[in-house]
Coordinates of C-alpha atoms in Angstrom, one line a residue:
H1474 CA 14.2 1.2 -5.1
A1475 CA 16.7 2.7 -8.3
L1476 CA 16.5 -0.1 -10.0
G1477 CA 18.0 -1.9 -6.8
G1478 CA 21.8 -2.6 -5.6
I1479 CA 23.4 -4.6 -7.2
G1480 CA 26.5 -5.6 -5.5
E1481 CA 27.2 -3.3 -2.2
Y1482 CA 25.5 0.0 -4.5
D1483 CA 22.3 1.0 -4.3
Y1484 CA 21.0 4.4 -7.0
T1485 CA 22.0 3.2 -9.7
N1486 CA 19.2 2.7 -12.3
S1487 CA 21.5 0.7 -14.0
L1488 CA 20.7 -2.0 -16.7
E1489 CA 22.1 -4.7 -14.6
A1490 CA 20.5 -3.6 -11.7
F1491 CA 17.3 -4.1 -13.1
Y1492 CA 17.9 -7.8 -14.2
Q1493 CA 19.8 -8.5 -11.4
N1494 CA 16.6 -7.8 -9.0
Y1495 CA 14.0 -8.8 -11.5
N1496 CA 15.5 -12.6 -11.7
E1497 CA 15.7 -12.8 -7.7
G1498 CA 11.7 -11.7 -8.0
T1499 CA 11.3 -8.0 -7.5
R1500 CA 7.7 -6.9 -10.8
L1501 CA 7.6 -3.4 -8.1
F1502 CA 11.0 -1.3 -9.7
E1503 CA 10.9 3.1 -8.7
I1504 CA 13.4 5.2 -10.8
D1505 CA 14.6 7.9 -10.6
L1506 CA 14.1 10.6 -14.2
D1507 CA 15.8 13.1 -15.4
T1508 CA 16.4 15.0 -18.8
T1509 CA 19.5 15.2 -20.6
S1510 CA 21.2 17.9 -22.6
D1511 CA 19.3 16.6 -25.6
G1512 CA 16.4 16.8 -23.9
D1513 CA 15.5 13.0 -23.8
I1514 CA 14.7 11.6 -20.9
C1515 CA 17.3 8.8 -18.0
L1516 CA 16.9 7.4 -15.2
I1517 CA 19.2 9.7 -13.2
H1518 CA 18.8 10.0 -9.2
T1519 CA 21.0 14.2 -9.6
W1520 CA 23.2 14.8 -12.0
E1521 CA 25.6 15.2 -9.4
D1522 CA 25.4 12.6 -7.8
F1523 CA 25.6 10.3 -11.1
R1524 CA 28.8 12.6 -12.2
N1525 CA 30.4 12.0 -8.8
K1526 CA 29.1 9.6 -6.7
L1527 CA 28.0 6.8 -9.6
T1528 CA 31.3 8.0 -12.1
D1529 CA 34.5 9.8 -11.3
I1530 CA 33.2 12.6 -14.5
G1531 CA 32.9 15.8 -11.9
G1532 CA 31.1 18.9 -12.2
D1533 CA 27.2 18.8 -11.9
W1534 CA 25.5 19.7 -15.0
P1535 CA 23.8 17.4 -17.6
M1536 CA 24.8 15.6 -20.2
S1537 CA 23.9 14.8 -23.2
T1538 CA 22.4 11.8 -24.8
D1539 CA 24.8 10.2 -26.6
E1540 CA 28.0 10.9 -23.4
F1541 CA 25.3 9.4 -21.3
K1542 CA 24.7 5.8 -22.7
Q1543 CA 28.3 5.7 -23.1
V1544 CA 29.2 6.6 -19.9
K1545 CA 29.4 3.2 -16.8
I1546 CA 28.2 3.4 -14.0
H1547 CA 31.0 2.8 -11.5
G1548 CA 33.0 1.3 -14.5
K1549 CA 30.8 -1.2 -15.3
Y1550 CA 26.8 -1.4 -14.5
K1551 CA 25.1 0.1 -17.9
T1552 CA 22.6 3.4 -18.3
V1553 CA 19.2 3.4 -19.2
M1554 CA 17.0 5.6 -21.0
F1555 CA 13.5 6.1 -20.4
K1556 CA 12.8 4.9 -23.8
D1557 CA 14.5 2.6 -23.9
L1558 CA 12.9 0.5 -19.9
L1559 CA 9.1 1.4 -21.8
K1560 CA 10.4 -1.2 -24.3
L1561 CA 11.6 -3.6 -22.1
M1562 CA 8.3 -3.0 -20.7
N1563 CA 7.6 -3.6 -23.9
E1564 CA 9.2 -6.6 -24.0
I1565 CA 8.5 -9.1 -19.8
P1566 CA 4.9 -7.6 -19.1
D1567 CA 4.9 -8.6 -15.6
F1568 CA 6.6 -5.8 -13.8
Y1569 CA 5.5 -2.2 -13.3
I1570 CA 7.7 0.9 -12.6
I1571 CA 7.1 4.3 -10.3
I1572 CA 8.2 7.4 -11.1
D1573 CA 10.5 9.7 -8.5
S1574 CA 10.1 12.8 -11.2
K1575 CA 11.9 15.0 -8.3
T1576 CA 8.8 17.5 -10.5
F1577 CA 8.1 19.8 -7.0
D1578 CA 5.8 22.2 -9.1
I1579 CA 3.3 22.0 -12.0
D1580 CA 4.9 23.9 -14.5
G1581 CA 7.8 21.3 -14.3
S1582 CA 6.0 17.9 -13.5
R1583 CA 3.5 19.6 -16.8
V1584 CA 6.4 19.2 -19.0
M1585 CA 8.0 15.8 -17.4
Y1586 CA 5.1 14.1 -17.2
N1587 CA 3.7 15.3 -21.4
K1588 CA 7.5 14.7 -22.1
M1589 CA 7.1 10.9 -21.0
I1590 CA 3.3 9.9 -22.0
D1591 CA 4.5 11.3 -25.5
E1592 CA 7.9 8.6 -25.1
V1593 CA 5.0 6.0 -23.6
N1594 CA 2.9 6.2 -26.4
S1595 CA 5.6 6.7 -28.5
V1596 CA 7.0 2.1 -27.8
N1597 CA 3.7 1.6 -27.0
P1598 CA 0.7 3.4 -25.3
D1599 CA -1.3 0.6 -23.3
L1600 CA 2.2 1.0 -20.8
I1601 CA 0.5 3.8 -18.5
N1602 CA -1.4 1.3 -17.6
R1603 CA 2.1 -0.4 -15.9
I1604 CA 3.8 3.6 -14.6
I1605 CA 3.0 4.8 -11.4
P1606 CA 4.0 8.2 -10.6
Q1607 CA 4.2 10.1 -6.8
A1608 CA 2.7 12.8 -6.1
Y1609 CA 5.0 15.5 -3.6
T1610 CA 1.9 17.8 -3.1
P1611 CA -1.5 18.1 -2.5
D1612 CA -2.3 19.4 -5.6
M1613 CA 0.9 17.5 -7.6
Y1614 CA -2.1 14.9 -6.9
V1615 CA -4.7 16.5 -8.3
F1616 CA -2.9 17.8 -11.5
L1617 CA -1.9 14.6 -12.4
D1618 CA -5.4 12.4 -11.5
E1619 CA -6.4 15.3 -13.6
N1620 CA -5.1 15.4 -16.8
Y1621 CA -3.8 11.5 -17.1
D1622 CA -4.9 8.2 -17.9
F1623 CA -2.7 7.0 -15.0
N1624 CA -4.1 3.2 -12.5
K1625 CA -3.2 5.1 -9.4
I1626 CA -0.6 7.7 -7.5
I1627 CA 1.1 7.5 -5.7
F1628 CA 1.3 10.3 -2.8
T1629 CA 4.9 10.4 -1.4
L1630 CA 5.3 12.6 1.4
Y1631 CA 9.0 13.8 2.2
H1632 CA 8.8 16.7 0.0
Y1633 CA 5.6 18.0 2.0
Y1634 CA 5.6 16.5 5.6
V1635 CA 7.3 19.5 7.2
D1636 CA 4.8 22.3 5.8
S1637 CA 1.7 19.9 6.9
D1638 CA 0.3 17.1 9.8
G1639 CA -1.2 13.7 9.8
Q1640 CA -4.6 15.2 10.0
K1641 CA -4.6 17.5 7.2
I1642 CA -2.7 14.2 4.6
Y1643 CA -5.4 12.1 5.9
Q1644 CA -7.8 14.3 5.3
F1645 CA -6.9 14.6 1.7
V1646 CA -6.0 10.8 1.7
K1647 CA -9.3 10.0 2.2
E1648 CA -11.7 13.4 0.7
H1649 CA -9.1 12.2 -3.3
K1650 CA -9.0 7.8 -3.1
V1651 CA -5.0 8.0 -2.5
P1652 CA -4.4 4.6 -3.3
V1653 CA -0.8 4.2 -2.2
V1654 CA 1.3 7.1 0.9
V1655 CA 4.6 6.7 1.3
M1656 CA 7.7 8.1 4.0
H1657 CA 10.5 7.7 5.9
M1658 CA 10.6 7.6 9.4
D1659 CA 14.2 8.9 9.2
N1660 CA 13.8 12.0 12.3
E1661 CA 10.9 12.6 14.9
W1662 CA 8.8 15.0 12.8
A1663 CA 8.5 12.2 10.3
T1664 CA 7.8 9.4 12.3
K1665 CA 4.9 11.3 14.3
V1666 CA 3.1 12.2 11.1
I1667 CA 3.5 8.9 9.6
T1668 CA 2.6 7.3 12.4
D1669 CA -1.3 9.5 12.8
I1670 CA -1.9 9.0 9.7
Y1671 CA -2.9 6.1 10.3
A1672 CA -4.2 6.7 13.8
Y1673 CA -6.7 8.9 11.9
A1674 CA -8.0 6.8 9.7
E1675 CA -8.3 3.5 12.2
M1676 CA -9.7 5.6 14.3
Q1677 CA -12.9 6.4 10.9
D1678 CA -12.3 2.9 10.2
Y1679 CA -10.6 4.3 7.0
E1680 CA -7.2 3.0 7.2
D1681 CA -8.8 -0.8 5.0
Q1682 CA -9.0 1.7 2.0
F1683 CA -5.2 2.5 1.1
T1684 CA -2.1 1.0 2.1
I1685 CA 1.3 2.8 3.7
Y1686 CA 5.0 2.4 2.5
I1687 CA 8.6 2.9 4.3
H1688 CA 11.6 3.8 2.4
T1689 CA 14.1 2.9 2.8
V1690 CA 14.9 0.2 4.5
N1691 CA 18.2 -2.5 4.0
Q1692 CA 16.8 -4.3 7.1
I1693 CA 15.3 -6.8 8.3
D1694 CA 14.6 -6.1 11.5
K1695 CA 13.4 -2.8 10.8
A1696 CA 11.1 -4.0 7.7
L1697 CA 9.3 -6.2 10.3
K1698 CA 9.1 -3.6 13.0
I1699 CA 7.6 -1.0 10.4
I1700 CA 4.8 -4.7 9.0
N1701 CA 4.1 -5.4 12.3
D1702 CA 4.6 -2.7 15.3
N1703 CA 3.7 0.3 13.3
H1704 CA 0.7 -1.6 10.7
F1705 CA 2.5 -0.5 7.8
F1706 CA 1.9 -2.8 4.3
G1707 CA 5.3 -2.4 3.4
V1708 CA 8.9 -0.4 2.4
Y1709 CA 10.9 -0.2 -0.8
S1710 CA 14.2 -0.9 -0.3
D1711 CA 18.2 -1.1 -2.7
F1712 CA 18.9 -4.6 -1.4
I1713 CA 15.9 -7.1 0.7
T1714 CA 13.7 -9.2 -1.8
E1715 CA 10.0 -9.7 -1.6
E1716 CA 11.2 -13.5 -0.3
A1717 CA 13.2 -12.7 2.0
L1718 CA 11.2 -10.5 3.7
Q1719 CA 8.5 -12.8 3.1
Q1720 CA 10.1 -16.0 4.7
A1721 CA 11.4 -13.1 7.7
M1722 CA 7.7 -13.1 7.5
I1723 CA 6.9 -16.0 8.3
S1724 CA 9.0 -17.3 11.2

């Protein structure tokens, strides 16, 4: 989640967070994207959070690319431009990235993903095979599937579930052969939706055709409950390593 936690910090999307979590065995990294005032893609959750929580600059508007590159997160961690991460992917061939673009409409998604593809092609077009976008609505899923050459697309529900239900989402997942569904379980309705999706799939012997991940989970006991009791595949986490989770499941 956001290139993983580092020290006591989450949401940094920082270079040091990547290296620390890569060295601990992580090979699947979720990143948050936005653009600088120059229109370049950078790794950042929101400008408001960046300016007021990760730094003490204040405000909520985008910085220029040069300004962003010079700022230190929590006074010590390096910011990351999307193109710099692509160059890192080109050098280190065994990790994948999941995109949280925060573009909830088709027009915004088209602008962001066209920009992303331009940057990918400028570094190495083959890197698209290691980039996994997240769609926030059925329409966005279809748009990404029909217009780009990603190997897999995740259907993430945090923006959509309140306007739908488990049966409707399951029908879309089955019809479009969605490989991965992602959801949180932070309230009663969200928990109902995601467990209903699994229940409908189980009734039709379809539960092995896709996987469900839950975000963001930082307690081992909660992760084990999600995997063992709810029968979901895994979790997004800031601080739980894959090795720690595997050891906990064995013990």
